[in-house]
Amino acid sequence: YMRLARKENLMTTVDNMLLLRCLQVLRDRKEQDFDTPYILNVSTETLNDTGFMGDLVTFLSQHRGMSARLIFELPQDEVEALHSTISPVLDGLSQLGVRFSMDRVRSGKIDINLLKSRHIRFIKFDAAWLIKEAQSHGGAVRVHRLKTQLDAAGIDLIVEKIETEKALREL
């Protein structure tokens, strides 16, 4: 549905509805499941919606327990293309405890300093991509170097889409 939502300029509406519903669930379950994070895909259109983001920062500053449970996820191409005007929004959300994740990684060329400036705390790699990269000439060294750099920056590497036991063993 995301392709259609983008085409119809509905991404901000979809993101807002999902985020508001998530906040309702967090409010209703604040006594239970206190440590369970909620991961939400967020579009750059939503981050650029200054009115909504301003309201969100205000709300979360009054409900800090909720913000620590939110993880906003953005694809690599959007993280890399974020305009510097988004930085105050990311800074404010991060200061409130919201964490950020990068997914849909299409390139192993990761700018660690950029990720840190965007407050990225998690990066998701597709298992098949990691296996293919590690099996290429010098790939295992590159993957190990990347993991070491991410660890040093305080960014957790998450491997997703592990579909078979063979893939798990290879990883």
PDB file of C-alpha atoms in Angstrom:
ATOM      1  CA  TYR A   1       0.000   0.000   0.000  1.00  0.00           C
ATOM      2  CA  MET A   2       2.945   2.331   0.534  1.00  0.00           C
ATOM      3  CA  ARG A   3       3.551   2.849  -3.183  1.00  0.00           C
ATOM      4  CA  LEU A   4      -0.095   3.844  -3.668  1.00  0.00           C
ATOM      5  CA  ALA A   5      -0.077   6.045  -0.554  1.00  0.00           C
ATOM      6  CA  ARG A   6       2.996   7.887  -1.848  1.00  0.00           C
ATOM      7  CA  LYS A   7       1.423   8.283  -5.289  1.00  0.00           C
ATOM      8  CA  GLU A   8      -1.721   9.753  -3.733  1.00  0.00           C
ATOM      9  CA  ASN A   9       0.263  11.938  -1.269  1.00  0.00           C
ATOM     10  CA  LEU A  10      -1.197  10.058   1.699  1.00  0.00           C
ATOM     11  CA  MET A  11       1.994   8.975   3.491  1.00  0.00           C
ATOM     12  CA  THR A  12       1.743  11.671   6.159  1.00  0.00           C
ATOM     13  CA  THR A  13      -1.883  10.743   6.832  1.00  0.00           C
ATOM     14  CA  VAL A  14      -1.042   7.031   7.072  1.00  0.00           C
ATOM     15  CA  ASP A  15       1.971   7.691   9.332  1.00  0.00           C
ATOM     16  CA  ASN A  16      -0.034  10.040  11.554  1.00  0.00           C
ATOM     17  CA  MET A  17      -2.862   7.529  11.963  1.00  0.00           C
ATOM     18  CA  LEU A  18      -0.477   4.677  12.769  1.00  0.00           C
ATOM     19  CA  LEU A  19       1.533   6.768  15.201  1.00  0.00           C
ATOM     20  CA  LEU A  20      -1.565   8.069  16.975  1.00  0.00           C
ATOM     21  CA  ARG A  21      -2.899   4.514  17.299  1.00  0.00           C
ATOM     22  CA  CYS A  22       0.468   3.358  18.637  1.00  0.00           C
ATOM     23  CA  LEU A  23       0.417   6.128  21.245  1.00  0.00           C
ATOM     24  CA  GLN A  24      -3.094   5.056  22.282  1.00  0.00           C
ATOM     25  CA  VAL A  25      -1.892   1.482  22.720  1.00  0.00           C
ATOM     26  CA  LEU A  26       1.122   2.655  24.719  1.00  0.00           C
ATOM     27  CA  ARG A  27      -1.100   4.792  26.937  1.00  0.00           C
ATOM     28  CA  ASP A  28      -3.538   1.941  27.542  1.00  0.00           C
ATOM     29  CA  ARG A  29      -0.767  -0.577  28.252  1.00  0.00           C
ATOM     30  CA  LYS A  30       1.609   1.583  30.237  1.00  0.00           C
ATOM     31  CA  GLU A  31       1.269  -0.698  33.251  1.00  0.00           C
ATOM     32  CA  GLN A  32       1.945  -3.857  31.230  1.00  0.00           C
ATOM     33  CA  ASP A  33       4.737  -4.697  28.834  1.00  0.00           C
ATOM     34  CA  PHE A  34       6.728  -1.676  29.978  1.00  0.00           C
ATOM     35  CA  ASP A  35       9.903  -2.681  28.141  1.00  0.00           C
ATOM     36  CA  THR A  36       8.384  -3.681  24.809  1.00  0.00           C
ATOM     37  CA  PRO A  37       9.495  -1.276  22.062  1.00  0.00           C
ATOM     38  CA  TYR A  38       7.172  -0.275  19.248  1.00  0.00           C
ATOM     39  CA  ILE A  39       8.827   0.017  15.847  1.00  0.00           C
ATOM     40  CA  LEU A  40       7.081   2.267  13.356  1.00  0.00           C
ATOM     41  CA  ASN A  41       8.007   3.021   9.780  1.00  0.00           C
ATOM     42  CA  VAL A  42       8.012   6.783   9.344  1.00  0.00           C
ATOM     43  CA  SER A  43       8.332   8.645   6.081  1.00  0.00           C
ATOM     44  CA  THR A  44      10.373  11.758   5.493  1.00  0.00           C
ATOM     45  CA  GLU A  45       7.107  13.472   4.572  1.00  0.00           C
ATOM     46  CA  THR A  46       5.976  12.964   8.161  1.00  0.00           C
ATOM     47  CA  LEU A  47       9.276  14.190   9.586  1.00  0.00           C
ATOM     48  CA  ASN A  48       8.890  17.302   7.405  1.00  0.00           C
ATOM     49  CA  ASP A  49       5.374  17.940   8.753  1.00  0.00           C
ATOM     50  CA  THR A  50       6.469  20.589  11.249  1.00  0.00           C
ATOM     51  CA  GLY A  51       3.011  21.014  12.746  1.00  0.00           C
ATOM     52  CA  PHE A  52       2.552  17.325  13.488  1.00  0.00           C
ATOM     53  CA  MET A  53       6.132  16.840  14.643  1.00  0.00           C
ATOM     54  CA  GLY A  54       5.903  19.879  16.922  1.00  0.00           C
ATOM     55  CA  ASP A  55       2.725  18.464  18.471  1.00  0.00           C
ATOM     56  CA  LEU A  56       4.383  15.061  18.808  1.00  0.00           C
ATOM     57  CA  VAL A  57       7.455  16.489  20.567  1.00  0.00           C
ATOM     58  CA  THR A  58       5.200  18.433  22.949  1.00  0.00           C
ATOM     59  CA  PHE A  59       3.088  15.359  23.677  1.00  0.00           C
ATOM     60  CA  LEU A  60       6.102  13.094  24.196  1.00  0.00           C
ATOM     61  CA  SER A  61       7.787  15.623  26.464  1.00  0.00           C
ATOM     62  CA  GLN A  62       4.749  15.250  28.728  1.00  0.00           C
ATOM     63  CA  HIS A  63       4.760  11.432  28.410  1.00  0.00           C
ATOM     64  CA  ARG A  64       8.425  10.469  28.472  1.00  0.00           C
ATOM     65  CA  GLY A  65       7.681   6.837  29.293  1.00  0.00           C
ATOM     66  CA  MET A  66       6.096   6.482  25.869  1.00  0.00           C
ATOM     67  CA  SER A  67       8.928   8.076  23.939  1.00  0.00           C
ATOM     68  CA  ALA A  68      11.499   5.619  25.285  1.00  0.00           C
ATOM     69  CA  ARG A  69       9.456   2.792  23.771  1.00  0.00           C
ATOM     70  CA  LEU A  70       9.252   4.241  20.256  1.00  0.00           C
ATOM     71  CA  ILE A  71      11.624   3.334  17.451  1.00  0.00           C
ATOM     72  CA  PHE A  72      11.094   5.151  14.167  1.00  0.00           C
ATOM     73  CA  GLU A  73      12.367   3.263  11.150  1.00  0.00           C
ATOM     74  CA  LEU A  74      13.477   4.793   7.874  1.00  0.00           C
ATOM     75  CA  PRO A  75      14.943   3.195   4.736  1.00  0.00           C
ATOM     76  CA  GLN A  76      18.606   3.811   3.941  1.00  0.00           C
ATOM     77  CA  ASP A  77      17.905   6.009   0.928  1.00  0.00           C
ATOM     78  CA  GLU A  78      15.676   8.307   3.019  1.00  0.00           C
ATOM     79  CA  VAL A  79      18.142   8.473   5.928  1.00  0.00           C
ATOM     80  CA  GLU A  80      20.882   9.495   3.523  1.00  0.00           C
ATOM     81  CA  ALA A  81      18.670  12.053   1.753  1.00  0.00           C
ATOM     82  CA  LEU A  82      17.273  13.754   4.865  1.00  0.00           C
ATOM     83  CA  HIS A  83      17.661  17.504   4.618  1.00  0.00           C
ATOM     84  CA  SER A  84      19.477  19.298   7.420  1.00  0.00           C
ATOM     85  CA  THR A  85      16.241  21.091   8.349  1.00  0.00           C
ATOM     86  CA  ILE A  86      15.076  17.768   9.847  1.00  0.00           C
ATOM     87  CA  SER A  87      17.954  17.744  12.349  1.00  0.00           C
ATOM     88  CA  PRO A  88      16.123  19.725  15.064  1.00  0.00           C
ATOM     89  CA  VAL A  89      13.202  17.289  14.889  1.00  0.00           C
ATOM     90  CA  LEU A  90      15.506  14.276  15.142  1.00  0.00           C
ATOM     91  CA  ASP A  91      17.471  15.938  17.941  1.00  0.00           C
ATOM     92  CA  GLY A  92      14.317  16.750  19.899  1.00  0.00           C
ATOM     93  CA  LEU A  93      12.833  13.288  19.517  1.00  0.00           C
ATOM     94  CA  SER A  94      16.146  11.671  20.421  1.00  0.00           C
ATOM     95  CA  GLN A  95      16.495  13.814  23.545  1.00  0.00           C
ATOM     96  CA  LEU A  96      13.063  12.586  24.603  1.00  0.00           C
ATOM     97  CA  GLY A  97      14.210   8.975  24.202  1.00  0.00           C
ATOM     98  CA  VAL A  98      12.834   8.085  20.769  1.00  0.00           C
ATOM     99  CA  ARG A  99      15.266   5.847  18.900  1.00  0.00           C
ATOM    100  CA  PHE A 100      15.783   5.516  15.167  1.00  0.00           C
ATOM    101  CA  SER A 101      16.459   2.514  12.964  1.00  0.00           C
ATOM    102  CA  MET A 102      17.586   2.248   9.360  1.00  0.00           C
ATOM    103  CA  ASP A 103      16.304  -0.582   7.204  1.00  0.00           C
ATOM    104  CA  ARG A 104      16.183  -1.536   3.529  1.00  0.00           C
ATOM    105  CA  VAL A 105      19.947  -1.239   3.281  1.00  0.00           C
ATOM    106  CA  ARG A 106      20.926  -1.357  -0.378  1.00  0.00           C
ATOM    107  CA  SER A 107      24.590  -0.513  -0.015  1.00  0.00           C
ATOM    108  CA  GLY A 108      27.328  -1.600   2.329  1.00  0.00           C
ATOM    109  CA  LYS A 109      28.876   1.851   2.062  1.00  0.00           C
ATOM    110  CA  ILE A 110      27.663   3.156   5.391  1.00  0.00           C
ATOM    111  CA  ASP A 111      28.535   6.643   6.602  1.00  0.00           C
ATOM    112  CA  ILE A 112      28.787   6.039  10.357  1.00  0.00           C
ATOM    113  CA  ASN A 113      29.064   9.755  11.150  1.00  0.00           C
ATOM    114  CA  LEU A 114      25.906  10.452   9.156  1.00  0.00           C
ATOM    115  CA  LEU A 115      24.070   7.709  11.044  1.00  0.00           C
ATOM    116  CA  LYS A 116      25.221   9.158  14.362  1.00  0.00           C
ATOM    117  CA  SER A 117      24.094  12.643  13.322  1.00  0.00           C
ATOM    118  CA  ARG A 118      20.684  11.180  12.437  1.00  0.00           C
ATOM    119  CA  HIS A 119      20.544   9.421  15.845  1.00  0.00           C
ATOM    120  CA  ILE A 120      20.365   5.987  14.220  1.00  0.00           C
ATOM    121  CA  ARG A 121      20.677   3.317  16.935  1.00  0.00           C
ATOM    122  CA  PHE A 122      19.828   0.241  14.855  1.00  0.00           C
ATOM    123  CA  ILE A 123      20.627  -0.829  11.321  1.00  0.00           C
ATOM    124  CA  LYS A 124      18.878  -3.770   9.700  1.00  0.00           C
ATOM    125  CA  PHE A 125      20.585  -5.894   7.088  1.00  0.00           C
ATOM    126  CA  ASP A 126      18.908  -8.539   5.005  1.00  0.00           C
ATOM    127  CA  ALA A 127      20.432 -11.949   5.813  1.00  0.00           C
ATOM    128  CA  ALA A 128      20.809 -12.861   2.129  1.00  0.00           C
ATOM    129  CA  TRP A 129      22.683  -9.620   1.429  1.00  0.00           C
ATOM    130  CA  LEU A 130      25.067 -10.174   4.364  1.00  0.00           C
ATOM    131  CA  ILE A 131      25.763 -13.766   3.333  1.00  0.00           C
ATOM    132  CA  LYS A 132      26.414 -12.748  -0.278  1.00  0.00           C
ATOM    133  CA  GLU A 133      28.660  -9.875   0.835  1.00  0.00           C
ATOM    134  CA  ALA A 134      30.611 -12.077   3.270  1.00  0.00           C
ATOM    135  CA  GLN A 135      31.181 -14.694   0.560  1.00  0.00           C
ATOM    136  CA  SER A 136      32.554 -12.167  -1.940  1.00  0.00           C
ATOM    137  CA  HIS A 137      36.290 -11.527  -2.237  1.00  0.00           C
ATOM    138  CA  GLY A 138      37.326  -9.682   0.938  1.00  0.00           C
ATOM    139  CA  GLY A 139      33.695  -9.494   2.008  1.00  0.00           C
ATOM    140  CA  ALA A 140      34.087 -11.178   5.389  1.00  0.00           C
ATOM    141  CA  VAL A 141      36.698  -8.590   6.346  1.00  0.00           C
ATOM    142  CA  ARG A 142      34.424  -5.742   5.158  1.00  0.00           C
ATOM    143  CA  VAL A 143      31.464  -7.102   7.138  1.00  0.00           C
ATOM    144  CA  HIS A 144      33.614  -7.528  10.253  1.00  0.00           C
ATOM    145  CA  ARG A 145      35.016  -3.999   9.863  1.00  0.00           C
ATOM    146  CA  LEU A 146      31.511  -2.580   9.460  1.00  0.00           C
ATOM    147  CA  LYS A 147      30.286  -4.443  12.554  1.00  0.00           C
ATOM    148  CA  THR A 148      33.254  -3.128  14.558  1.00  0.00           C
ATOM    149  CA  GLN A 149      32.573   0.450  13.406  1.00  0.00           C
ATOM    150  CA  LEU A 150      28.867   0.154  14.233  1.00  0.00           C
ATOM    151  CA  ASP A 151      29.674  -1.239  17.684  1.00  0.00           C
ATOM    152  CA  ALA A 152      32.071   1.636  18.353  1.00  0.00           C
ATOM    153  CA  ALA A 153      29.343   4.114  17.354  1.00  0.00           C
ATOM    154  CA  GLY A 154      26.745   2.450  19.592  1.00  0.00           C
ATOM    155  CA  ILE A 155      24.673   1.247  16.645  1.00  0.00           C
ATOM    156  CA  ASP A 156      23.237  -2.258  16.874  1.00  0.00           C
ATOM    157  CA  LEU A 157      23.306  -4.412  13.739  1.00  0.00           C
ATOM    158  CA  ILE A 158      20.120  -6.437  13.261  1.00  0.00           C
ATOM    159  CA  VAL A 159      19.966  -9.263  10.763  1.00  0.00           C
ATOM    160  CA  GLU A 160      16.492  -9.740   9.319  1.00  0.00           C
ATOM    161  CA  LYS A 161      14.829 -12.276   7.051  1.00  0.00           C
ATOM    162  CA  ILE A 162      16.732 -15.329   8.274  1.00  0.00           C
ATOM    163  CA  GLU A 163      14.534 -17.834   6.475  1.00  0.00           C
ATOM    164  CA  THR A 164      16.422 -21.119   6.746  1.00  0.00           C
ATOM    165  CA  GLU A 165      18.694 -22.959   9.156  1.00  0.00           C
ATOM    166  CA  LYS A 166      21.340 -22.984   6.435  1.00  0.00           C
ATOM    167  CA  ALA A 167      21.264 -19.178   6.341  1.00  0.00           C
ATOM    168  CA  LEU A 168      21.515 -19.073  10.132  1.00  0.00           C
ATOM    169  CA  ARG A 169      24.592 -21.333  10.051  1.00  0.00           C
ATOM    170  CA  GLU A 170      26.193 -19.251   7.307  1.00  0.00           C
ATOM    171  CA  LEU A 171      25.632 -16.080   9.291  1.00  0.00           C
TER     172      LEU A 171
END
